[in-house]
Amino acid sequence: MTTAQRTVLDNSIRTNGATPNPWWANAVVYQIYPRSFQDTNADGIGDLKGITSRLDYLADLGVDVLWLSPVYKSPQDDNGYDIADYQDIDPLFGTLDDMDELLAEAHKRGLKIVMDLVVNHTSDEHAWFEASKDKNDPHADWYWWRPAREGHEPGTPGAEPNRWGSYFGGSVWEYCPERGEYFLHQYSKKQPDLNWENPEVRKAVYKMMNWWMDRGIDGFRMDVITQISKVVDADGRLPGEPGSTIADNPVGPEGYSSPFPFCSDGPRVDEFLAEMRREVFEGREGYMNVGEAPGVTPPRNEHITDPANGELDMLFQFNHVGVDQEPTSKWDVVPFKVANLRREMAEQQQAVAKAGWASLFFCNHDQPRVVSRWGDDSSEQTRVASAKAFALLLHLHRGTPYIYQGEELGMTSAHFTSLSQYRDLEALNAYRQRVEEAKIQSCESMMAALALIGRDNSRTPMQWDASARAGFMAADAPGEPWIDVNPNHAEINAAAEVDDPDSVYAFYKRLIALRHDNPVVAAGDWRLVDGTDERVYAFTRTLDGITLLVMVNVSGDCVRIPAESAALLGAAEADESHIVIATQGASLAAASLSKGKLEAWEGIVIQL
């Protein structure tokens, strides 16, 4: 890993508990959703050559790592998260040669490449699954196959092995006539779950991972990796299966029970992750392995990311991005409250205070744009102010920040108004199941939920300039992008922001540089301040006698600086010279401090 863009943290500073400190301890990761980043061949879908063409932009932004959503060969049922060949590139995105070129050009610029990897499931078009349909094939037990319930005709309602429902709608069980049995899929019916209980499955996965590492990639972000271990009884039966000694949960209003409690952070997760570390990563240097972690609590995050346990470097946890959703369904939305966000993020921070590490994110390909979700994109002024406020809030926490493409521009959610504009399998299936079939949600409320939290909100093309297709593809190309370009690209785009010192982009550059250069930001202890305030999220970061006070007004109102923060400021020389970074600039921040107030969406970091 080149260190051209940042200072390496001294080993006297504790980060995750490892010695020496990992290279990523003060790094910043940028997620690319390839199909929406840059199209170079006018087919409406972004490609690897497009990413290569934009590397100078990313290097100038200052990020250290590029995380690519899947580009493997795939039927694209779930936009590439259904992999048909782990060791080939889908023609939509290019070729293996294009991937090699991207790696070489990224490395020249001091950028690492981390690939998204899905090994909880494959596509049903993967050769392993095709072979698994034959009960006499060596791959017969590579997936979760089960017979129909006794007394029921296979393939008919009620014949499924248990009552579990898929996260993408319908049953988790799909009948396969060729085999005469059902297979388990927690997600789409074209995404059958691999059976990690079978050691041959694990060997094949590790062999493939080593192939990519040997090719020169710098690690993996592993999709839903904490769902690879399922709860089974002593005879290998899943909960709710006939004869199982483990009872299932009750059926919900959509007509199914949830597999989540039995398929997330299961009993063998630690064993499998430690084995993966030994078989793939041990003896290598300069890599990063990250796990998406459904069902993992903050204390479990500490265990999994503690280097002493030899599992993963960091995890993505989700409680903090579910604070505007009811626990029973993501489509039942509730008002955002800063108290709920603060509670969840504080728990994540406190869990890794002694060992382990945190991933910091508000946006990604599965989340809407934070500026529209919790901020205020109703005007240019409030959009810029709230985008900077959430950026400051996130990047001043302890951990590794992740920027999702366009977040550094303050890109907004899509604001789609018609179901026909959506492309996401999850959204379309949820609408059908909840509105049309189960009739448990009105069309109006479901459309409002999709507009707020639907995944397509973040998947619209990257807004490079004000041209007809936002610079994502040639303005005169004969086709159209795979999903609509946000009409506000004429005002919100990279070309308009890169040279504007007051832009959201310029503010992100400062935040990234601050993490690179200031050890307090990268590794300082985190402590919550004013933990009951309804609009201000405040905390301190402390290292080697230096303390930073972070205050962010997460509201559109001018508010008084809360008591504990005010007391800390009163005991220090809180003038403009001590302001480290502020969303509205140092002089305005100093004026706010002198009045004892924070303006709408104002964030200030001050050295006490």
CSV table of N, CA and C in Angstrom, one decimal, residues 4 53 66 91 101 141 158 167 173 187 190 197 212 233 251 281 307 312 315 324 342 346-347 374 385 420 503 516 577:
chain,number,residue,atom,x,y,z
A,4,ALA,N,1.3,7.6,-0.2
A,4,ALA,CA,1.5,8.9,-0.8
A,4,ALA,C,0.5,9.9,-0.4
A,53,SER,N,-11.2,5.4,-16.1
A,53,SER,CA,-11.1,6.8,-16.6
A,53,SER,C,-11.4,7.8,-15.5
A,66,LEU,N,-10.9,1.7,-3.0
A,66,LEU,CA,-12.1,1.7,-3.8
A,66,LEU,C,-12.7,0.3,-3.6
A,91,PRO,N,-19.7,-9.5,-19.1
A,91,PRO,CA,-19.5,-8.7,-20.3
A,91,PRO,C,-20.1,-7.3,-20.1
A,101,GLU,N,-6.2,-4.0,-15.9
A,101,GLU,CA,-5.8,-2.6,-16.2
A,101,GLU,C,-6.2,-1.7,-15.0
A,141,ASP,N,-24.6,-31.9,-2.2
A,141,ASP,CA,-24.9,-31.3,-0.8
A,141,ASP,C,-24.2,-29.9,-0.7
A,158,GLY,N,-47.9,-25.1,0.8
A,158,GLY,CA,-47.9,-25.9,2.0
A,158,GLY,C,-47.0,-27.0,2.0
A,167,TYR,N,-36.4,-12.5,2.3
A,167,TYR,CA,-36.3,-11.0,2.5
A,167,TYR,C,-36.7,-10.3,1.2
A,173,TRP,N,-38.2,-21.1,0.0
A,173,TRP,CA,-38.1,-22.4,-0.7
A,173,TRP,C,-38.6,-22.3,-2.1
A,187,TYR,N,-32.7,-14.8,-0.2
A,187,TYR,CA,-33.0,-13.6,-1.0
A,187,TYR,C,-33.8,-14.1,-2.2
A,190,LYS,N,-33.4,-16.9,-7.4
A,190,LYS,CA,-32.3,-17.1,-8.2
A,190,LYS,C,-30.9,-17.0,-7.4
A,197,GLU,N,-21.9,-25.9,5.8
A,197,GLU,CA,-21.6,-27.0,6.7
A,197,GLU,C,-20.8,-28.0,5.9
A,212,TRP,N,-8.1,-14.6,-6.6
A,212,TRP,CA,-8.2,-13.2,-6.8
A,212,TRP,C,-7.1,-12.4,-6.0
A,233,ASP,N,-30.7,-28.4,14.3
A,233,ASP,CA,-30.7,-29.3,15.4
A,233,ASP,C,-29.6,-30.4,15.3
A,251,VAL,N,-45.8,-17.0,12.4
A,251,VAL,CA,-46.0,-16.5,11.1
A,251,VAL,C,-46.4,-15.0,11.2
A,281,PHE,N,-6.0,-15.3,4.0
A,281,PHE,CA,-5.3,-14.0,4.3
A,281,PHE,C,-4.0,-14.2,5.1
A,307,PRO,N,-8.3,-8.3,16.6
A,307,PRO,CA,-7.3,-9.1,15.8
A,307,PRO,C,-6.8,-10.3,16.6
A,312,LEU,N,-12.3,-11.0,11.0
A,312,LEU,CA,-12.4,-10.0,10.0
A,312,LEU,C,-11.8,-8.7,10.6
A,315,LEU,N,-16.6,-4.7,10.3
A,315,LEU,CA,-17.9,-5.2,9.9
A,315,LEU,C,-18.8,-4.0,9.6
A,324,ASP,N,-35.2,4.8,11.4
A,324,ASP,CA,-36.5,5.3,10.9
A,324,ASP,C,-37.4,4.3,10.3
A,342,ARG,N,-28.1,8.5,17.7
A,342,ARG,CA,-27.0,8.7,18.7
A,342,ARG,C,-26.9,7.4,19.6
A,346,ALA,N,-23.6,5.3,19.4
A,346,ALA,CA,-22.8,5.2,20.7
A,346,ALA,C,-22.5,3.8,21.1
A,347,GLU,N,-23.5,2.9,20.9
A,347,GLU,CA,-23.3,1.5,21.3
A,347,GLU,C,-22.2,0.9,20.4
A,374,TRP,N,-32.4,12.0,6.0
A,374,TRP,CA,-32.4,12.6,7.4
A,374,TRP,C,-32.1,14.1,7.3
A,385,ALA,N,-26.0,22.4,3.4
A,385,ALA,CA,-25.8,22.5,4.9
A,385,ALA,C,-26.0,21.1,5.5
A,420,SER,N,-43.0,2.3,-12.0
A,420,SER,CA,-42.3,1.9,-13.3
A,420,SER,C,-40.9,2.5,-13.3
A,503,SER,N,-18.1,24.0,-1.7
A,503,SER,CA,-19.0,22.9,-2.1
A,503,SER,C,-18.9,21.8,-1.1
A,516,HIS,N,-6.4,11.7,7.6
A,516,HIS,CA,-5.1,11.3,7.3
A,516,HIS,C,-4.0,11.9,8.2
A,577,SER,N,-9.2,30.4,16.5
A,577,SER,CA,-7.9,29.7,16.2
A,577,SER,C,-8.0,28.3,16.7
